């Protein structure tokens, strides 16, 4: 029996046909897709997925957060469900693989198990999560399903309240329906996802599959350096309290600190504003948008302290005051041991090389931490390109990933 299952494979041509059809919805003409959450193209992709599910004789299911799924009751009665999935929304003018590949692979896994008439220990569900990319809220569908979305978050979402209201209306959903989408923990056996790497590590090393060990934590601050506005021509260099100097020194020091002391972390200052902002006035204020990411809580906390201390020191050095506004944090999410082991065994069965990787991007899997076992794999991204139309993964790699997902699901739990 076990060896029979070891030989089961997805149908690569069938998956390719579905993937190519999906890629046409919201296609930008240069290989990419433009499907922000609840845009016309995104709604069309969702409708297409629903039609595909119904055509194949799988059960279609949707919830108050607009998550769309195919389910296959292949487990014993009342057994929990193993979710396989990703997302069909994209960033504006994004690539056709990000998210879509994971949903199509999950769907193909269910079709393969259905065609083989297999009975497993769990039921299977292939799910398309709403708004993973954060056009409206970010991890909206997976967060709602795992009970992590509350009313406050819906009242001040990152995409703005008006966009959320309009979006929900277009999809015939509401705040109340989103909040009612939470499932009972004991109905979930686990969550597994296949995604493109969106980086160059697999390509560079020639390894087939990345088994995600953790999804990084992300923290953000607004830092305000305050000095004094003065005449830019008549004030000597020694007499200036120039906010831009302290802010710039911090940007360069932050880079040094991360490179030297935090090799697994990254820091980004994505925006800097100088006030009042004129040729002939010394900047009185500099506002910086700081974001940093780290793979485990200990490093992440240490980095937080180091960066804020660095900002204080640089402010002092230039005679400035520093104000720190903490804007929010997602803790690092370790992936569960069970799914990592299932993925490793699946790779070995398929004779595919694998390596542990930390995900530098956020994913729906984060929503499942502390809820049920969660695991994720990556397939190589050509040139590491992502969130752009040139995003590409060789079809052979997509098929490898889908087969690993299948074999891991067969081994679950
Ligand atoms: Zn994605």
mmCIF file of C-alpha atoms and ligand atoms in Angstrom:
data_model
loop_
_atom_site.group_PDB
_atom_site.id
_atom_site.type_symbol
_atom_site.label_atom_id
_atom_site.label_comp_id
_atom_site.label_asym_id
_atom_site.label_seq_id
_atom_site.Cartn_x
_atom_site.Cartn_y
_atom_site.Cartn_z
ATOM 1 C CA UNK A 1 0.000 0.000 0.000
ATOM 2 C CA UNK A 2 2.688 2.505 1.055
ATOM 3 C CA UNK A 3 4.696 1.867 -2.091
ATOM 4 C CA UNK A 4 1.564 2.376 -4.239
ATOM 5 C CA UNK A 5 1.137 5.805 -2.715
ATOM 6 C CA UNK A 6 4.828 6.543 -3.237
ATOM 7 C CA UNK A 7 4.277 6.156 -6.968
ATOM 8 C CA UNK A 8 1.286 8.466 -7.198
ATOM 9 C CA UNK A 9 1.965 11.650 -9.213
ATOM 10 C CA UNK A 10 -0.027 14.702 -10.213
ATOM 11 C CA UNK A 11 -0.953 15.193 -13.885
ATOM 12 C CA UNK A 12 1.482 17.894 -15.102
ATOM 13 C CA UNK A 13 -0.381 18.638 -18.361
ATOM 14 C CA UNK A 14 -3.716 19.022 -16.638
ATOM 15 C CA UNK A 15 -2.179 21.357 -14.050
ATOM 16 C CA UNK A 16 -0.455 23.372 -16.808
ATOM 17 C CA UNK A 17 -3.693 23.747 -18.754
ATOM 18 C CA UNK A 18 -5.463 25.070 -15.664
ATOM 19 C CA UNK A 19 -2.542 27.329 -14.732
ATOM 20 C CA UNK A 20 -2.402 28.814 -18.237
ATOM 21 C CA UNK A 21 -6.146 29.476 -18.292
ATOM 22 C CA UNK A 22 -5.918 31.204 -14.943
ATOM 23 C CA UNK A 23 -2.918 33.267 -16.114
ATOM 24 C CA UNK A 24 -5.130 34.788 -18.846
ATOM 25 C CA UNK A 25 -7.449 36.335 -16.260
ATOM 26 C CA UNK A 26 -6.197 39.856 -15.584
ATOM 27 C CA UNK A 27 -3.224 39.243 -17.902
ATOM 28 C CA UNK A 28 -1.122 42.367 -18.480
ATOM 29 C CA UNK A 29 0.202 41.175 -21.854
ATOM 30 C CA UNK A 30 3.830 40.924 -20.698
ATOM 31 C CA UNK A 31 3.539 37.660 -18.774
ATOM 32 C CA UNK A 32 2.147 39.248 -15.619
ATOM 33 C CA UNK A 33 -1.300 39.558 -14.073
ATOM 34 C CA UNK A 34 -3.075 42.469 -12.427
ATOM 35 C CA UNK A 35 -5.522 41.024 -9.889
ATOM 36 C CA UNK A 36 -5.635 43.158 -6.732
ATOM 37 C CA UNK A 37 -8.203 41.919 -4.226
ATOM 38 C CA UNK A 38 -11.816 42.223 -5.447
ATOM 39 C CA UNK A 39 -10.811 43.990 -8.653
ATOM 40 C CA UNK A 40 -12.808 42.877 -11.672
ATOM 41 C CA UNK A 41 -10.000 40.504 -12.702
ATOM 42 C CA UNK A 42 -9.726 39.029 -9.223
ATOM 43 C CA UNK A 43 -13.476 38.417 -9.054
ATOM 44 C CA UNK A 44 -13.258 36.776 -12.490
ATOM 45 C CA UNK A 45 -10.407 34.514 -11.319
ATOM 46 C CA UNK A 46 -12.450 33.495 -8.293
ATOM 47 C CA UNK A 47 -15.469 32.745 -10.473
ATOM 48 C CA UNK A 48 -13.265 30.719 -12.832
ATOM 49 C CA UNK A 49 -11.870 28.693 -9.903
ATOM 50 C CA UNK A 50 -15.389 28.030 -8.657
ATOM 51 C CA UNK A 51 -16.435 26.789 -12.122
ATOM 52 C CA UNK A 52 -13.376 24.522 -12.309
ATOM 53 C CA UNK A 53 -14.166 23.019 -8.917
ATOM 54 C CA UNK A 54 -17.767 22.327 -9.869
ATOM 55 C CA UNK A 55 -16.779 20.880 -13.264
ATOM 56 C CA UNK A 56 -14.422 18.349 -11.666
ATOM 57 C CA UNK A 57 -17.051 17.098 -9.228
ATOM 58 C CA UNK A 58 -15.246 18.347 -6.127
ATOM 59 C CA UNK A 59 -17.340 20.136 -3.540
ATOM 60 C CA UNK A 60 -17.273 23.936 -3.720
ATOM 61 C CA UNK A 61 -17.183 25.817 -0.449
ATOM 62 C CA UNK A 62 -17.006 29.523 0.390
ATOM 63 C CA UNK A 63 -17.108 31.468 3.651
ATOM 64 C CA UNK A 64 -17.798 34.954 4.996
ATOM 65 C CA UNK A 65 -14.281 36.125 4.192
ATOM 66 C CA UNK A 66 -14.701 35.092 0.559
ATOM 67 C CA UNK A 67 -12.229 32.212 0.747
ATOM 68 C CA UNK A 68 -12.979 29.780 -2.087
ATOM 69 C CA UNK A 69 -12.257 26.092 -1.761
ATOM 70 C CA UNK A 70 -12.575 22.676 -3.290
ATOM 71 C CA UNK A 71 -13.100 19.944 -0.758
ATOM 72 C CA UNK A 72 -12.663 16.211 -0.977
ATOM 73 C CA UNK A 73 -14.134 14.154 1.875
ATOM 74 C CA UNK A 74 -11.496 11.418 1.606
ATOM 75 C CA UNK A 75 -11.007 10.923 5.342
ATOM 76 C CA UNK A 76 -13.074 9.047 7.903
ATOM 77 C CA UNK A 77 -16.365 10.709 8.837
ATOM 78 C CA UNK A 78 -15.892 13.834 11.017
ATOM 79 C CA UNK A 79 -12.115 13.697 10.581
ATOM 80 C CA UNK A 80 -10.286 17.036 10.497
ATOM 81 C CA UNK A 81 -9.342 18.750 7.241
ATOM 82 C CA UNK A 82 -5.879 19.240 5.840
ATOM 83 C CA UNK A 83 -5.881 22.554 3.992
ATOM 84 C CA UNK A 84 -3.665 22.999 0.936
ATOM 85 C CA UNK A 85 -3.634 26.377 -0.710
ATOM 86 C CA UNK A 86 -2.424 29.867 -1.433
ATOM 87 C CA UNK A 87 -4.021 32.951 -3.030
ATOM 88 C CA UNK A 88 -5.388 34.140 -6.381
ATOM 89 C CA UNK A 89 -5.018 37.863 -5.698
ATOM 90 C CA UNK A 90 -1.880 39.624 -6.913
ATOM 91 C CA UNK A 91 -0.067 42.857 -6.231
ATOM 92 C CA UNK A 92 -0.827 45.523 -8.884
ATOM 93 C CA UNK A 93 0.908 44.410 -12.106
ATOM 94 C CA UNK A 94 2.392 41.356 -10.431
ATOM 95 C CA UNK A 95 3.544 37.969 -11.664
ATOM 96 C CA UNK A 96 1.396 34.997 -12.646
ATOM 97 C CA UNK A 97 3.077 32.448 -10.302
ATOM 98 C CA UNK A 98 2.875 34.146 -6.900
ATOM 99 C CA UNK A 99 -0.071 32.510 -5.115
ATOM 100 C CA UNK A 100 -1.712 31.147 -8.267
ATOM 101 C CA UNK A 101 0.771 28.271 -8.504
ATOM 102 C CA UNK A 102 -0.013 27.191 -4.939
ATOM 103 C CA UNK A 103 -3.764 27.202 -5.553
ATOM 104 C CA UNK A 104 -3.458 25.302 -8.840
ATOM 105 C CA UNK A 105 -1.097 22.736 -7.256
ATOM 106 C CA UNK A 106 -3.461 22.226 -4.313
ATOM 107 C CA UNK A 107 -6.391 21.794 -6.725
ATOM 108 C CA UNK A 108 -4.405 19.299 -8.811
ATOM 109 C CA UNK A 109 -3.482 17.319 -5.676
ATOM 110 C CA UNK A 110 -7.181 16.946 -4.829
ATOM 111 C CA UNK A 111 -8.018 15.871 -8.382
ATOM 112 C CA UNK A 112 -5.212 13.290 -8.258
ATOM 113 C CA UNK A 113 -6.364 11.861 -4.922
ATOM 114 C CA UNK A 114 -9.982 11.841 -6.123
ATOM 115 C CA UNK A 115 -9.120 10.058 -9.392
ATOM 116 C CA UNK A 116 -7.126 7.452 -7.467
ATOM 117 C CA UNK A 117 -10.119 6.913 -5.162
ATOM 118 C CA UNK A 118 -7.875 7.072 -2.098
ATOM 119 C CA UNK A 119 -9.012 7.030 1.495
ATOM 120 C CA UNK A 120 -6.735 9.095 3.763
ATOM 121 C CA UNK A 121 -6.648 9.848 7.486
ATOM 122 C CA UNK A 122 -7.818 13.415 6.826
ATOM 123 C CA UNK A 123 -10.186 15.231 4.505
ATOM 124 C CA UNK A 124 -8.558 17.488 1.914
ATOM 125 C CA UNK A 125 -9.408 21.036 0.958
ATOM 126 C CA UNK A 126 -7.746 23.215 -1.709
ATOM 127 C CA UNK A 127 -8.241 26.824 -0.697
ATOM 128 C CA UNK A 128 -7.797 30.254 -2.291
ATOM 129 C CA UNK A 129 -7.357 32.764 0.544
ATOM 130 C CA UNK A 130 -8.758 36.260 0.116
ATOM 131 C CA UNK A 131 -6.381 39.246 0.026
ATOM 132 C CA UNK A 132 -3.078 37.640 0.961
ATOM 133 C CA UNK A 133 -1.167 40.505 -0.649
ATOM 134 C CA UNK A 134 -2.696 43.233 1.477
ATOM 135 C CA UNK A 135 -4.524 45.393 -1.066
ATOM 136 C CA UNK A 136 -7.159 45.754 1.649
ATOM 137 C CA UNK A 137 -6.032 44.178 4.919
ATOM 138 C CA UNK A 138 -3.361 41.522 4.255
ATOM 139 C CA UNK A 139 -3.785 37.823 5.158
ATOM 140 C CA UNK A 140 -7.480 38.685 5.334
ATOM 141 C CA UNK A 141 -8.899 35.284 4.383
ATOM 142 C CA UNK A 142 -6.486 33.125 6.367
ATOM 143 C CA UNK A 143 -6.689 35.518 9.332
ATOM 144 C CA UNK A 144 -10.492 35.384 9.299
ATOM 145 C CA UNK A 145 -10.514 31.581 9.041
ATOM 146 C CA UNK A 146 -8.176 31.267 12.039
ATOM 147 C CA UNK A 147 -10.026 33.898 14.098
ATOM 148 C CA UNK A 148 -7.205 36.468 14.039
ATOM 149 C CA UNK A 149 -9.164 39.328 12.472
ATOM 150 C CA UNK A 150 -11.056 41.614 14.845
ATOM 151 C CA UNK A 151 -13.371 44.555 14.271
ATOM 152 C CA UNK A 152 -10.698 47.157 15.117
ATOM 153 C CA UNK A 153 -8.474 45.848 12.340
ATOM 154 C CA UNK A 154 -11.357 46.048 9.862
ATOM 155 C CA UNK A 155 -12.048 49.649 10.915
ATOM 156 C CA UNK A 156 -8.484 50.782 10.163
ATOM 157 C CA UNK A 157 -7.112 48.433 7.510
ATOM 158 C CA UNK A 158 -3.831 49.192 5.751
ATOM 159 C CA UNK A 159 -5.544 49.803 2.411
ATOM 160 C CA UNK A 160 -7.964 52.326 3.967
ATOM 161 C CA UNK A 161 -11.473 51.806 5.271
ATOM 162 C CA UNK A 162 -13.200 53.032 2.123
ATOM 163 C CA UNK A 163 -11.375 50.541 -0.126
ATOM 164 C CA UNK A 164 -12.281 47.716 2.227
ATOM 165 C CA UNK A 165 -15.953 48.714 2.318
ATOM 166 C CA UNK A 166 -16.131 48.966 -1.467
ATOM 167 C CA UNK A 167 -14.252 45.705 -1.944
ATOM 168 C CA UNK A 168 -16.421 43.747 0.461
ATOM 169 C CA UNK A 169 -19.532 45.162 -1.205
ATOM 170 C CA UNK A 170 -18.325 44.053 -4.652
ATOM 171 C CA UNK A 171 -17.787 40.516 -3.330
ATOM 172 C CA UNK A 172 -21.139 40.589 -1.470
ATOM 173 C CA UNK A 173 -19.406 40.313 1.913
ATOM 174 C CA UNK A 174 -19.411 42.453 5.059
ATOM 175 C CA UNK A 175 -17.467 43.056 8.277
ATOM 176 C CA UNK A 176 -19.891 40.744 10.045
ATOM 177 C CA UNK A 177 -19.507 37.959 7.519
ATOM 178 C CA UNK A 178 -15.687 38.229 7.714
ATOM 179 C CA UNK A 179 -15.797 37.982 11.502
ATOM 180 C CA UNK A 180 -18.085 34.942 11.253
ATOM 181 C CA UNK A 181 -15.661 33.010 9.017
ATOM 182 C CA UNK A 182 -13.554 31.609 11.883
ATOM 183 C CA UNK A 183 -13.408 27.813 12.043
ATOM 184 C CA UNK A 184 -13.111 25.590 15.085
ATOM 185 C CA UNK A 185 -9.486 24.689 15.747
ATOM 186 C CA UNK A 186 -10.300 20.983 16.057
ATOM 187 C CA UNK A 187 -11.637 20.862 12.483
ATOM 188 C CA UNK A 188 -8.165 21.721 11.107
ATOM 189 C CA UNK A 189 -5.571 18.974 10.687
ATOM 190 C CA UNK A 190 -2.992 21.333 9.218
ATOM 191 C CA UNK A 191 -2.101 23.780 6.471
ATOM 192 C CA UNK A 192 0.437 23.127 3.694
ATOM 193 C CA UNK A 193 1.420 25.569 0.970
ATOM 194 C CA UNK A 194 3.546 25.516 -2.166
ATOM 195 C CA UNK A 195 4.871 28.921 -3.238
ATOM 196 C CA UNK A 196 7.593 30.331 -5.446
ATOM 197 C CA UNK A 197 10.711 31.346 -3.517
ATOM 198 C CA UNK A 198 10.745 35.011 -4.656
ATOM 199 C CA UNK A 199 14.506 34.991 -4.027
ATOM 200 C CA UNK A 200 17.646 33.500 -5.605
ATOM 201 C CA UNK A 201 18.824 30.991 -3.028
ATOM 202 C CA UNK A 202 17.434 27.840 -4.694
ATOM 203 C CA UNK A 203 18.487 28.960 -8.173
ATOM 204 C CA UNK A 204 21.977 29.822 -6.958
ATOM 205 C CA UNK A 205 22.489 26.442 -5.261
ATOM 206 C CA UNK A 206 20.668 24.335 -7.860
ATOM 207 C CA UNK A 207 18.477 22.758 -5.156
ATOM 208 C CA UNK A 208 14.959 21.602 -6.154
ATOM 209 C CA UNK A 209 12.889 22.373 -3.076
ATOM 210 C CA UNK A 210 13.166 24.819 -0.181
ATOM 211 C CA UNK A 211 11.504 23.573 2.989
ATOM 212 C CA UNK A 212 10.533 26.669 4.935
ATOM 213 C CA UNK A 213 11.786 26.574 8.530
ATOM 214 C CA UNK A 214 10.276 29.921 9.543
ATOM 215 C CA UNK A 215 8.500 32.961 8.178
ATOM 216 C CA UNK A 216 10.278 36.127 9.265
ATOM 217 C CA UNK A 217 8.852 38.571 11.753
ATOM 218 C CA UNK A 218 8.330 42.152 10.558
ATOM 219 C CA UNK A 219 8.428 45.248 12.730
ATOM 220 C CA UNK A 220 7.956 48.880 11.735
ATOM 221 C CA UNK A 221 8.578 52.275 13.296
ATOM 222 C CA UNK A 222 8.365 55.919 12.345
ATOM 223 C CA UNK A 223 11.470 57.692 13.647
ATOM 224 C CA UNK A 224 11.526 61.471 13.952
ATOM 225 C CA UNK A 225 14.859 63.259 14.351
ATOM 226 C CA UNK A 226 14.319 66.856 15.454
ATOM 227 C CA UNK A 227 16.904 69.647 15.258
ATOM 228 C CA UNK A 228 16.471 73.307 14.357
ATOM 229 C CA UNK A 229 15.676 75.183 11.168
ATOM 230 C CA UNK A 230 18.281 77.837 10.373
ATOM 231 C CA UNK A 231 19.642 79.825 7.444
ATOM 232 C CA UNK A 232 21.545 77.384 5.272
ATOM 233 C CA UNK A 233 24.083 80.030 4.235
ATOM 234 C CA UNK A 234 24.850 81.963 7.384
ATOM 235 C CA UNK A 235 24.942 79.157 9.966
ATOM 236 C CA UNK A 236 28.403 77.586 10.323
ATOM 237 C CA UNK A 237 28.681 73.836 9.975
ATOM 238 C CA UNK A 238 29.510 73.580 13.697
ATOM 239 C CA UNK A 239 26.403 75.493 14.766
ATOM 240 C CA UNK A 240 23.835 73.426 12.875
ATOM 241 C CA UNK A 241 21.296 71.082 14.429
ATOM 242 C CA UNK A 242 20.641 69.404 11.083
ATOM 243 C CA UNK A 243 18.055 66.622 11.373
ATOM 244 C CA UNK A 244 19.047 65.168 7.985
ATOM 245 C CA UNK A 245 22.591 64.488 9.223
ATOM 246 C CA UNK A 246 21.544 62.346 12.183
ATOM 247 C CA UNK A 247 18.916 60.529 10.111
ATOM 248 C CA UNK A 248 21.399 59.765 7.323
ATOM 249 C CA UNK A 249 24.045 58.592 9.787
ATOM 250 C CA UNK A 250 21.454 56.259 11.280
ATOM 251 C CA UNK A 251 20.568 54.786 7.868
ATOM 252 C CA UNK A 252 24.217 53.915 7.189
ATOM 253 C CA UNK A 253 24.878 52.617 10.723
ATOM 254 C CA UNK A 254 21.758 50.439 10.620
ATOM 255 C CA UNK A 255 23.102 48.740 7.489
ATOM 256 C CA UNK A 256 26.486 48.133 9.175
ATOM 257 C CA UNK A 257 24.878 46.697 12.310
ATOM 258 C CA UNK A 258 22.722 44.222 10.367
ATOM 259 C CA UNK A 259 25.554 43.101 8.079
ATOM 260 C CA UNK A 260 28.016 42.646 10.966
ATOM 261 C CA UNK A 261 25.823 41.334 13.773
ATOM 262 C CA UNK A 262 22.559 40.042 12.299
ATOM 263 C CA UNK A 263 23.359 38.031 9.178
ATOM 264 C CA UNK A 264 19.870 36.446 9.088
ATOM 265 C CA UNK A 265 18.036 39.773 9.346
ATOM 266 C CA UNK A 266 17.354 42.685 6.995
ATOM 267 C CA UNK A 267 16.593 46.358 7.548
ATOM 268 C CA UNK A 268 14.948 48.868 5.243
ATOM 269 C CA UNK A 269 14.357 52.579 5.526
ATOM 270 C CA UNK A 270 11.835 52.961 2.728
ATOM 271 C CA UNK A 271 10.928 56.590 3.151
ATOM 272 C CA UNK A 272 12.599 59.717 4.465
ATOM 273 C CA UNK A 273 11.065 63.147 4.635
ATOM 274 C CA UNK A 274 12.912 66.370 5.471
ATOM 275 C CA UNK A 275 10.967 69.277 6.929
ATOM 276 C CA UNK A 276 10.503 72.076 6.024
ATOM 277 C CA UNK A 277 12.276 70.863 2.856
ATOM 278 C CA UNK A 278 13.951 73.686 0.936
ATOM 279 C CA UNK A 279 17.353 74.429 -0.622
ATOM 280 C CA UNK A 280 18.111 77.189 1.801
ATOM 281 C CA UNK A 281 16.761 75.960 5.128
ATOM 282 C CA UNK A 282 18.590 73.522 7.392
ATOM 283 C CA UNK A 283 16.184 70.599 7.984
ATOM 284 C CA UNK A 284 14.520 70.912 11.374
ATOM 285 C CA UNK A 285 12.982 67.492 11.205
ATOM 286 C CA UNK A 286 13.633 64.191 9.471
ATOM 287 C CA UNK A 287 10.991 61.464 9.434
ATOM 288 C CA UNK A 288 12.051 57.918 8.598
ATOM 289 C CA UNK A 289 9.975 54.838 7.895
ATOM 290 C CA UNK A 290 11.905 51.928 9.346
ATOM 291 C CA UNK A 291 11.102 48.269 8.776
ATOM 292 C CA UNK A 292 13.177 45.254 9.802
ATOM 293 C CA UNK A 293 12.733 41.497 9.567
ATOM 294 C CA UNK A 294 14.176 38.549 11.474
ATOM 295 C CA UNK A 295 13.699 34.760 11.538
ATOM 296 C CA UNK A 296 13.401 34.115 15.265
ATOM 297 C CA UNK A 297 12.040 36.002 18.224
ATOM 298 C CA UNK A 298 15.360 36.255 20.069
ATOM 299 C CA UNK A 299 17.321 37.780 17.161
ATOM 300 C CA UNK A 300 14.356 39.922 16.228
ATOM 301 C CA UNK A 301 14.107 41.420 19.734
ATOM 302 C CA UNK A 302 17.872 41.940 19.922
ATOM 303 C CA UNK A 303 17.789 43.705 16.536
ATOM 304 C CA UNK A 304 14.922 45.921 17.664
ATOM 305 C CA UNK A 305 16.952 47.084 20.680
ATOM 306 C CA UNK A 306 20.125 47.546 18.619
ATOM 307 C CA UNK A 307 18.416 49.681 15.944
ATOM 308 C CA UNK A 308 16.600 51.953 18.359
ATOM 309 C CA UNK A 309 19.757 52.393 20.430
ATOM 310 C CA UNK A 310 21.673 53.221 17.263
ATOM 311 C CA UNK A 311 19.082 55.855 16.308
ATOM 312 C CA UNK A 312 19.420 57.393 19.820
ATOM 313 C CA UNK A 313 23.208 57.485 19.563
ATOM 314 C CA UNK A 314 23.198 59.127 16.137
ATOM 315 C CA UNK A 315 20.610 61.672 17.302
ATOM 316 C CA UNK A 316 22.825 62.531 20.286
ATOM 317 C CA UNK A 317 25.923 62.797 18.121
ATOM 318 C CA UNK A 318 24.247 65.484 15.982
ATOM 319 C CA UNK A 319 22.540 67.293 18.878
ATOM 320 C CA UNK A 320 19.068 66.092 17.861
ATOM 321 C CA UNK A 321 16.063 64.734 19.648
ATOM 322 C CA UNK A 322 14.605 61.390 18.692
ATOM 323 C CA UNK A 323 10.975 60.310 18.827
ATOM 324 C CA UNK A 324 10.089 56.675 18.101
ATOM 325 C CA UNK A 325 6.578 55.647 17.065
ATOM 326 C CA UNK A 326 6.079 51.891 17.033
ATOM 327 C CA UNK A 327 3.724 51.030 14.137
ATOM 328 C CA UNK A 328 3.259 47.305 14.521
ATOM 329 C CA UNK A 329 4.801 43.868 14.496
ATOM 330 C CA UNK A 330 4.236 40.360 13.143
ATOM 331 C CA UNK A 331 6.252 37.896 15.220
ATOM 332 C CA UNK A 332 8.498 35.385 13.435
ATOM 333 C CA UNK A 333 6.552 32.175 12.741
ATOM 334 C CA UNK A 334 8.426 28.882 12.969
ATOM 335 C CA UNK A 335 7.006 26.166 10.705
ATOM 336 C CA UNK A 336 5.912 22.957 12.477
ATOM 337 C CA UNK A 337 8.214 19.955 12.743
ATOM 338 C CA UNK A 338 5.662 17.414 11.432
ATOM 339 C CA UNK A 339 5.044 19.074 8.047
ATOM 340 C CA UNK A 340 8.777 19.791 7.597
ATOM 341 C CA UNK A 341 9.462 16.081 8.113
ATOM 342 C CA UNK A 342 6.628 15.124 5.725
ATOM 343 C CA UNK A 343 8.101 17.434 3.061
ATOM 344 C CA UNK A 344 11.599 15.993 3.576
ATOM 345 C CA UNK A 345 10.306 12.428 3.239
ATOM 346 C CA UNK A 346 8.322 13.432 0.155
ATOM 347 C CA UNK A 347 11.446 14.964 -1.443
ATOM 348 C CA UNK A 348 13.443 11.818 -0.669
ATOM 349 C CA UNK A 349 10.741 9.607 -2.199
ATOM 350 C CA UNK A 350 10.733 11.792 -5.314
ATOM 351 C CA UNK A 351 14.550 11.956 -5.372
ATOM 352 C CA UNK A 352 14.510 15.741 -5.195
ATOM 353 C CA UNK A 353 17.152 17.770 -3.380
ATOM 354 C CA UNK A 354 15.966 20.000 -0.560
ATOM 355 C CA UNK A 355 17.234 22.576 1.913
ATOM 356 C CA UNK A 356 15.730 24.476 4.839
ATOM 357 C CA UNK A 357 14.988 28.134 4.038
ATOM 358 C CA UNK A 358 13.652 31.102 5.958
ATOM 359 C CA UNK A 359 10.911 32.996 4.171
ATOM 360 C CA UNK A 360 11.682 36.703 4.019
ATOM 361 C CA UNK A 361 8.148 37.470 2.829
ATOM 362 C CA UNK A 362 4.913 37.116 4.763
ATOM 363 C CA UNK A 363 2.505 34.288 3.824
ATOM 364 C CA UNK A 364 -0.894 32.887 4.837
ATOM 365 C CA UNK A 365 0.899 30.185 6.861
ATOM 366 C CA UNK A 366 1.541 32.813 9.567
ATOM 367 C CA UNK A 367 -2.160 32.815 10.357
ATOM 368 C CA UNK A 368 -1.998 29.137 11.321
ATOM 369 C CA UNK A 369 0.765 29.402 13.952
ATOM 370 C CA UNK A 370 -0.533 28.027 17.270
ATOM 371 C CA UNK A 371 -3.725 26.835 15.518
ATOM 372 C CA UNK A 372 -2.598 23.652 13.745
ATOM 373 C CA UNK A 373 0.551 22.165 12.174
ATOM 374 C CA UNK A 374 1.723 24.414 9.333
ATOM 375 C CA UNK A 375 4.316 23.879 6.625
ATOM 376 C CA UNK A 376 5.458 25.482 3.419
ATOM 377 C CA UNK A 377 7.754 24.701 0.481
ATOM 378 C CA UNK A 378 9.392 26.895 -2.143
ATOM 379 C CA UNK A 379 10.306 26.180 -5.748
ATOM 380 C CA UNK A 380 13.039 28.162 -7.559
ATOM 381 C CA UNK A 381 12.276 31.630 -8.929
ATOM 382 C CA UNK A 382 14.269 32.473 -12.053
ATOM 383 C CA UNK A 383 16.570 35.414 -11.171
ATOM 384 C CA UNK A 384 14.646 35.685 -7.898
ATOM 385 C CA UNK A 385 12.135 37.945 -9.648
ATOM 386 C CA UNK A 386 8.729 38.421 -8.029
ATOM 387 C CA UNK A 387 5.926 40.980 -7.726
ATOM 388 C CA UNK A 388 6.729 41.816 -11.345
ATOM 389 C CA UNK A 389 5.625 40.448 -14.739
ATOM 390 C CA UNK A 390 9.039 38.806 -15.310
ATOM 391 C CA UNK A 391 8.375 36.478 -12.344
ATOM 392 C CA UNK A 392 9.009 32.956 -13.676
ATOM 393 C CA UNK A 393 9.467 29.363 -12.517
ATOM 394 C CA UNK A 394 10.341 26.498 -14.876
ATOM 395 C CA UNK A 395 7.314 24.238 -15.301
ATOM 396 C CA UNK A 396 9.359 21.209 -14.257
ATOM 397 C CA UNK A 397 10.008 22.920 -10.914
ATOM 398 C CA UNK A 398 6.295 23.705 -10.522
ATOM 399 C CA UNK A 399 5.502 20.029 -11.138
ATOM 400 C CA UNK A 400 8.165 18.942 -8.623
ATOM 401 C CA UNK A 401 6.613 21.220 -6.033
ATOM 402 C CA UNK A 402 3.107 19.906 -6.699
ATOM 403 C CA UNK A 403 4.321 16.314 -6.366
ATOM 404 C CA UNK A 404 6.032 17.121 -3.061
ATOM 405 C CA UNK A 405 2.779 18.701 -1.881
ATOM 406 C CA UNK A 406 0.885 15.568 -2.949
ATOM 407 C CA UNK A 407 3.313 13.167 -1.288
ATOM 408 C CA UNK A 408 3.380 15.227 1.915
ATOM 409 C CA UNK A 409 -0.433 15.302 1.999
ATOM 410 C CA UNK A 410 -0.567 11.503 1.562
ATOM 411 C CA UNK A 411 1.744 11.145 4.581
ATOM 412 C CA UNK A 412 -0.285 13.480 6.753
ATOM 413 C CA UNK A 413 -0.406 13.553 9.752
HETATM 414 ZN ZN1 LIG B 1 2.164 34.926 -2.477
#
